Short mmCIF file of C-alpha atoms in Angstrom, two decimals:
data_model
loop_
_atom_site.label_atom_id
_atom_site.label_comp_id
_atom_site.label_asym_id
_atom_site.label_seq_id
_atom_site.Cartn_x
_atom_site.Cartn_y
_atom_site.Cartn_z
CA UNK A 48 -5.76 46.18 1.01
CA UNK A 49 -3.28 47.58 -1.45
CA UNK A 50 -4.36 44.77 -4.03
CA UNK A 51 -8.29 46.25 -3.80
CA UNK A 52 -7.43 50.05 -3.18
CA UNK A 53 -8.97 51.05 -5.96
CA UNK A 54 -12.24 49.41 -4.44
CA UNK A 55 -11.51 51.26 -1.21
CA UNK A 56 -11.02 54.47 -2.84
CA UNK A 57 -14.79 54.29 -4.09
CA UNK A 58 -16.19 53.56 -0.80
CA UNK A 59 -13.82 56.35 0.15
CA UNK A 60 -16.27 59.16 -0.36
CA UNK A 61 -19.24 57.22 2.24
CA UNK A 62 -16.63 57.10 4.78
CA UNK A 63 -16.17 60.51 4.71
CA UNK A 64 -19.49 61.31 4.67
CA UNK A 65 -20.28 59.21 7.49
CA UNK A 66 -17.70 60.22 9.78
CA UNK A 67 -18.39 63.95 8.79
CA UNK A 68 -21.92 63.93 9.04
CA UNK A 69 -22.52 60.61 11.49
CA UNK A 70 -19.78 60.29 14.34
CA UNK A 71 -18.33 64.21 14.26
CA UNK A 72 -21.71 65.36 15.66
CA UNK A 73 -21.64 62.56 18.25
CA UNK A 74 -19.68 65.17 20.48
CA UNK A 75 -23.04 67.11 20.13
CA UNK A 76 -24.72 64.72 22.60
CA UNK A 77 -22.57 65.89 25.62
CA UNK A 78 -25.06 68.80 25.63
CA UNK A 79 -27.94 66.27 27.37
CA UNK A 80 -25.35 66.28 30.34
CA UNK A 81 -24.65 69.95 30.52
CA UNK A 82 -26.53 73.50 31.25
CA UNK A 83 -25.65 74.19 27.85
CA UNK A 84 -24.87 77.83 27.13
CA UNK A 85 -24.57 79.21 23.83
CA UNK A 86 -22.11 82.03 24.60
CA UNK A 87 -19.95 79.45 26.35
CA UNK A 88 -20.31 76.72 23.52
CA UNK A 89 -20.17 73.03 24.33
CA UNK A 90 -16.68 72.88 26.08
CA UNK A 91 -17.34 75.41 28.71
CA UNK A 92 -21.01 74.97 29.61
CA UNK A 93 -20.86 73.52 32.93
CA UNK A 94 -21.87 69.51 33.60
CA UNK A 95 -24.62 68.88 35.00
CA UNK A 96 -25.24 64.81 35.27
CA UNK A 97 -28.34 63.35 34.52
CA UNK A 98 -30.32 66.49 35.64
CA UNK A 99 -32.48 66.40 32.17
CA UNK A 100 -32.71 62.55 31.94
CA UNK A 101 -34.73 63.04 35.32
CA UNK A 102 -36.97 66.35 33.79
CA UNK A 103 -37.21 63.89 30.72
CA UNK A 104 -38.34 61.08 32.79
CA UNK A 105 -40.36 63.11 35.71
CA UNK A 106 -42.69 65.30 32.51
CA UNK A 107 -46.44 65.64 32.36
CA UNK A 108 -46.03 64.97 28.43
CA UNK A 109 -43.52 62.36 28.16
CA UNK A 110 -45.79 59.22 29.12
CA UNK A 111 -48.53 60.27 26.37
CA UNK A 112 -45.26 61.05 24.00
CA UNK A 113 -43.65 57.33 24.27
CA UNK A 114 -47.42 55.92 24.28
CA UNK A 115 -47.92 57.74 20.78
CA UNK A 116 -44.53 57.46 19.58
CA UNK A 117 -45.28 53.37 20.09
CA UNK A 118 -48.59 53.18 18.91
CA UNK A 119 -48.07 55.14 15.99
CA UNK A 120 -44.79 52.89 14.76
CA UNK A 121 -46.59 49.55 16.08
CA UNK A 122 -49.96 50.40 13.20
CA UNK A 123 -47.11 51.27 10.95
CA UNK A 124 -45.06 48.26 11.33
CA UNK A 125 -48.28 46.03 11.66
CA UNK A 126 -50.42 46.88 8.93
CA UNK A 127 -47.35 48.91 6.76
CA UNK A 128 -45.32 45.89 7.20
CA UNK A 129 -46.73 43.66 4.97
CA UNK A 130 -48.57 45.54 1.88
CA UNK A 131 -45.13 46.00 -0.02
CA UNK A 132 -44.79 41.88 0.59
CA UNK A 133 -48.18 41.47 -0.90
CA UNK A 134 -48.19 43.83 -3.34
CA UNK A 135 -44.72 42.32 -4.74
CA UNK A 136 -46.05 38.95 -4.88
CA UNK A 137 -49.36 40.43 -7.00
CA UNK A 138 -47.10 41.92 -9.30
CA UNK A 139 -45.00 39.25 -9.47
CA UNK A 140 -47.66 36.86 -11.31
CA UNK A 141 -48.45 39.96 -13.97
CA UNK A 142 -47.02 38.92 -17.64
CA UNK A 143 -47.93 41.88 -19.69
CA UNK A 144 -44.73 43.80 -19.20
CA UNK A 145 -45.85 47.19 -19.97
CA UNK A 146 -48.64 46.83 -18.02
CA UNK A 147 -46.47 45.66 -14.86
CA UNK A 148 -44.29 48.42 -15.58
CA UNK A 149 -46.94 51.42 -15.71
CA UNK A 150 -48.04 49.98 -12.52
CA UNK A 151 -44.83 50.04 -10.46
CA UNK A 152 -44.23 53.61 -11.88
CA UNK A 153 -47.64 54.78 -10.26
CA UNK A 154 -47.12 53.23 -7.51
CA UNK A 155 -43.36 54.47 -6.49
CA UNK A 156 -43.84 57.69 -8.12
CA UNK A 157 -45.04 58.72 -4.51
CA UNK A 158 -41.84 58.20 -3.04
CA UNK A 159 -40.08 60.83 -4.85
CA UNK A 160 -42.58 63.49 -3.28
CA UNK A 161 -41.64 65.08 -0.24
CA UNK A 162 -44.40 65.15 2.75
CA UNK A 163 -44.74 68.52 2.23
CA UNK A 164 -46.55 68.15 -1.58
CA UNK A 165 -47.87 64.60 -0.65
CA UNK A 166 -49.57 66.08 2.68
CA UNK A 167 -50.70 69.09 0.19
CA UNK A 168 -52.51 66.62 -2.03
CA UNK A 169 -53.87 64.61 0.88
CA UNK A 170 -55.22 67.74 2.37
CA UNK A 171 -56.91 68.33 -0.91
CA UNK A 172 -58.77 65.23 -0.86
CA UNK A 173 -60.01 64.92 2.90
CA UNK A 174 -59.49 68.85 4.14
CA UNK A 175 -62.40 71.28 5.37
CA UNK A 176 -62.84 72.31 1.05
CA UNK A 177 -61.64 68.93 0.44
CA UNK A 178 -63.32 66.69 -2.79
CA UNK A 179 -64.94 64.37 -0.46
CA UNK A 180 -65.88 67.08 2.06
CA UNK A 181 -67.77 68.99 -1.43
CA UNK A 182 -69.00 65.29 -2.57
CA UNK A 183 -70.54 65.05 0.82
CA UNK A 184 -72.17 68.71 0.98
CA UNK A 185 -73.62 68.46 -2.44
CA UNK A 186 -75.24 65.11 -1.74
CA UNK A 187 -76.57 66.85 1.10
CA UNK A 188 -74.66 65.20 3.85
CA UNK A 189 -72.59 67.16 6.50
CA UNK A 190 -69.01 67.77 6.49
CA UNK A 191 -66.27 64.96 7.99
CA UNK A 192 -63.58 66.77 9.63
CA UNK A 193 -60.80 64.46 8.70
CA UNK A 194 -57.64 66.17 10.04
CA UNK A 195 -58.06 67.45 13.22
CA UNK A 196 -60.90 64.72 14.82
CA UNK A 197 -58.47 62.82 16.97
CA UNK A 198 -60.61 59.67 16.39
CA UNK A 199 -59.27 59.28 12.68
CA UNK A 200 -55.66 60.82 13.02
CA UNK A 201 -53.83 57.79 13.42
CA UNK A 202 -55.76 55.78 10.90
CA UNK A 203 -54.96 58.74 8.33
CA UNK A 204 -51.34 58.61 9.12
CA UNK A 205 -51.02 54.54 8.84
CA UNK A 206 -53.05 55.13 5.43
CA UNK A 207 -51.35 57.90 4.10
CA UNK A 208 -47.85 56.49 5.14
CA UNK A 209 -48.88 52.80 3.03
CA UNK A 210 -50.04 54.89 0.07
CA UNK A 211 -46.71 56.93 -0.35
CA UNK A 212 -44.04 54.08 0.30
CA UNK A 213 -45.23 50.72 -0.62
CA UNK A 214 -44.31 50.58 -3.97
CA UNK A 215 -41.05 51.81 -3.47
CA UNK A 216 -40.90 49.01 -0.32
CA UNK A 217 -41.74 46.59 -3.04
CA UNK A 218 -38.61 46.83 -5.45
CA UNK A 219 -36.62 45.32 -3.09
CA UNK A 220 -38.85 42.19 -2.85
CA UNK A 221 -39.54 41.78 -6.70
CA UNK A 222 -35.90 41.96 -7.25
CA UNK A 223 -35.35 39.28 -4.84
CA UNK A 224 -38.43 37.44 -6.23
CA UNK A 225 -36.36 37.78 -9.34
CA UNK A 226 -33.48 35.97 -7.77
CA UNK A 227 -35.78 32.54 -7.32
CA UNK A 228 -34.68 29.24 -9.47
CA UNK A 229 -37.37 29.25 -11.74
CA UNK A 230 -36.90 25.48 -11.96
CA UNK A 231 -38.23 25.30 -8.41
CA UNK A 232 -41.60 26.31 -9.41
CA UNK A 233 -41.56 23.68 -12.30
CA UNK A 234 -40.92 21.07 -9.82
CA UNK A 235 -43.30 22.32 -7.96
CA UNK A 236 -45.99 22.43 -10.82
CA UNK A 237 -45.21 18.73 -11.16
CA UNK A 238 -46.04 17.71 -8.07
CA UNK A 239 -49.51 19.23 -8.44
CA UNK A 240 -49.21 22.55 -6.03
CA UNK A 241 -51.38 25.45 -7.62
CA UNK A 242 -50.58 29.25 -7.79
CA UNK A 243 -50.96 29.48 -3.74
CA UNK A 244 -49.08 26.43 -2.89
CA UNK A 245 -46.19 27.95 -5.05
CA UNK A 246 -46.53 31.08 -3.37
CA UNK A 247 -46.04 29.38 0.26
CA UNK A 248 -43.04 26.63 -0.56
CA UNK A 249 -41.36 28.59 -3.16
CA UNK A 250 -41.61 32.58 -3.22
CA UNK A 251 -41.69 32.75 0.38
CA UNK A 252 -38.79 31.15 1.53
CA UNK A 253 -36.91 32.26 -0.73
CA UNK A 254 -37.63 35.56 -0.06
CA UNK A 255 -37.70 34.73 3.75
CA UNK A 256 -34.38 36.33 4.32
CA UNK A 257 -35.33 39.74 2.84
CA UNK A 258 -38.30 39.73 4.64
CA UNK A 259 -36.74 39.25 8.17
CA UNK A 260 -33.60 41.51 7.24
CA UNK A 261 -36.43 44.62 6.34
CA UNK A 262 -37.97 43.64 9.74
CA UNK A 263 -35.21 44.07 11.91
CA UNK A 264 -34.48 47.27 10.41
CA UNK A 265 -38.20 48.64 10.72
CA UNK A 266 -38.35 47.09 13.99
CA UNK A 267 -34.91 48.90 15.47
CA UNK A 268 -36.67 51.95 14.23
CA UNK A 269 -40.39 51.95 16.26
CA UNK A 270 -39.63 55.19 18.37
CA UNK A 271 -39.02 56.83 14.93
CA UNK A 272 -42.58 57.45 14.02
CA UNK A 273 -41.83 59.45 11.29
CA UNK A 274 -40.73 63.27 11.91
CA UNK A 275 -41.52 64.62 8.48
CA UNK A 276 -45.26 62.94 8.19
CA UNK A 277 -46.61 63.78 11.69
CA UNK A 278 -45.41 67.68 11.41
CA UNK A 279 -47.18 68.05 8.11
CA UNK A 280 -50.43 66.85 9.79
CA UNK A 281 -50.45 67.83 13.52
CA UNK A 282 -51.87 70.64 15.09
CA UNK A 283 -52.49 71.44 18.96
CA UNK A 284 -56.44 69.23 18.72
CA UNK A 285 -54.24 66.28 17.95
CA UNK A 286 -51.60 66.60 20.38
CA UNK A 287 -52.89 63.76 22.94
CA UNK A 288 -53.00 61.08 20.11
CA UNK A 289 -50.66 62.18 17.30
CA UNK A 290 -47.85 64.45 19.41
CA UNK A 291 -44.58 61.78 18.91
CA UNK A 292 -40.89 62.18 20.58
CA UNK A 293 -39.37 63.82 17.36
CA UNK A 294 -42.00 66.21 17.16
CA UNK A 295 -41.70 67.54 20.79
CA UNK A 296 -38.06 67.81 20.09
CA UNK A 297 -38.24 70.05 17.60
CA UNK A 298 -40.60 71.83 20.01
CA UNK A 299 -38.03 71.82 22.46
CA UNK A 300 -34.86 72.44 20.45
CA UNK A 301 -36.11 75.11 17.63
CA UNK A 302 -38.48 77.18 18.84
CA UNK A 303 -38.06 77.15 22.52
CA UNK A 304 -34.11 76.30 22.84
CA UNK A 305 -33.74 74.02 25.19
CA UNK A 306 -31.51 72.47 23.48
CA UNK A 307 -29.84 70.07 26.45
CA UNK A 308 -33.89 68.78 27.17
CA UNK A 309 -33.92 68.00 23.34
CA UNK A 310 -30.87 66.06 23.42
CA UNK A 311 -31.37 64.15 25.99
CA UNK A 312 -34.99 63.14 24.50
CA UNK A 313 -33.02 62.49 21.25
CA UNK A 314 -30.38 60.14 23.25
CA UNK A 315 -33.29 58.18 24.67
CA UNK A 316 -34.69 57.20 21.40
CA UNK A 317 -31.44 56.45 20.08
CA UNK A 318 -30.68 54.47 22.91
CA UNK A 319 -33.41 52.15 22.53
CA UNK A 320 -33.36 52.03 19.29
CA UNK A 321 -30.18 50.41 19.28
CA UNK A 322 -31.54 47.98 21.73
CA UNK A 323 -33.84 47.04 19.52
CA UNK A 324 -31.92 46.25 16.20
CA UNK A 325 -29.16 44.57 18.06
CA UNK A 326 -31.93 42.67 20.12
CA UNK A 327 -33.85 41.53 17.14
CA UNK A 328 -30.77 40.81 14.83
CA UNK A 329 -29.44 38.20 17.67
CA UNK A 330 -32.85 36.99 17.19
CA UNK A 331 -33.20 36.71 13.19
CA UNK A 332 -29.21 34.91 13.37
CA UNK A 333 -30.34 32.45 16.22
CA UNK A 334 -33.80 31.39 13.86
CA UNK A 335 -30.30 30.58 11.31
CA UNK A 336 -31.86 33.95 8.83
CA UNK A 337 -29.25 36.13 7.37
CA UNK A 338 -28.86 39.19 10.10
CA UNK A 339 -27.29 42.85 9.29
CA UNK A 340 -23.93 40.88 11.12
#
């Protein structure tokens, strides 16, 4: 260690950061066992077991919350999932350079936009005074109402999610695409295999491990349904199909302070999402793919 410390003093800063930010406010989570009271602080609220596991468990709302929360990540995951992968590969057989490069730019440019301004825009494309809502009066049609008929809500957030992160999804894969022995797809033009056939022995597999790396991850994270998205868009009509687990935290823990209720909702979602990565890493090293350890 003292030969590389000048290599562990630059990772010094992330470890500091972590354990500041990441394990110190693990402490926090005693408050899902506890009648927490705010005068008292943490230490000298009194315990109370599992007492909000069981409210948690025993809600009205919390079925319709999980069934959301998984719905919502499953469309993400199944039809999010693999745009970036196909999108790469498209890009990928584009030889103009500035053109490939203009396109990349528009398409990760979206990225850098929080929900709040991308949600803005969106909102002045499909909302009540909308473009398409004006298209459709002046051709004499009636009005759609886009964001609060339940019907479309979860289609607009699987959309809307796709449009603003898969060309930022997609550097990863081009720069692994990048990483391919070119001389594989020679040999592989000699023995007669096209554009697709290429695309299925060579890209990939050897892209294959990137691909089920980025899976586990997404997949360890399908009770996080996205916070920051579903805010900007819900409202009280869309509560049955579009109110997710983070959302009636913040519910729960800002603006009516019940802070122990929120944690323990918080601890359950952590809790299984651990199950999950560890669950489907064990799985991606047993198929013999490169796992997160």
């Amino acid at each position: 260690m003292w030969k590389s410390r000048f290599i562990y003093l630059l990772i010094l800063p992330t470890i500091i950061y972590f354990a500041i930010f990441t394990y110190a406010p693990f402490y926090g989570i005693t408050i899902a066992f506890k009648d927490y009271k705010i005068i008292a602080g943490i230490m000298d609220s009194p315990w109370v077991g599992f007492k909000h596991f069981e409210a948690m468990f025993t809600s009205e709302k919390f079925p319709t919350l999980l069934k959301n929360t998984i719905i919502i990540s499953l469309y993400r995951l199944l039809f999010g999932f693999p745009i970036p992968i196909l999108f790469a590969l498209m890009l990928n057989e584009v030889r103009h350079m500035l053109f490939k490069r203009f396109i990349q730019t528009v398409t990760y440019f979206p990225h850098f936009l929080s929900w709040v301004v991308f949600a803005g825009i969106i909102y002045n494309f499909i909302g009540p005074s909308g473009i398409i809502n004006l298209v459709l009066v002046n051709t004499g049609l009636d009005k759609f109402n886009f964001t609060t008929n339940p019907d479309v809500f979860r289609t607009l957030v699987v959309i809307t999610a796709i449009l603003k992160e898969f060309g930022w999804g997609a550097i990863i894969y081009l720069a692994a695409l990048s990483g391919i022995d070119s001389q594989l797809y020679e040999a592989a033009k000699i023995d007669g295999a096209g554009k697709l056939r290429q695309i299925w022995h060579v890209t990939l597999p050897g892209i294959r491990p990137i691909i089920a790396l980025l899976f586990c991850l997404q997949l360890a994270g399908i009770l996080d349904a996205g916070f920051d998205q579903i805010f900007m868009f819900l409202n009280p009509a869309l509560y049955d199909v579009g109110d997710i687990i983070d959302t009636y935290v913040y519910r729960l823990g800002i603006l009516q302070s019940q802070f122990e209720l929120a944690t323990a909702v918080g601890l359950f979602k952590g809790v299984i999402g651990m199950i999950l990565i560890i669950t489907a890493n064990t799985i991606i090293r047993r198929m013999g793919e490169k796992s997160l350890w």
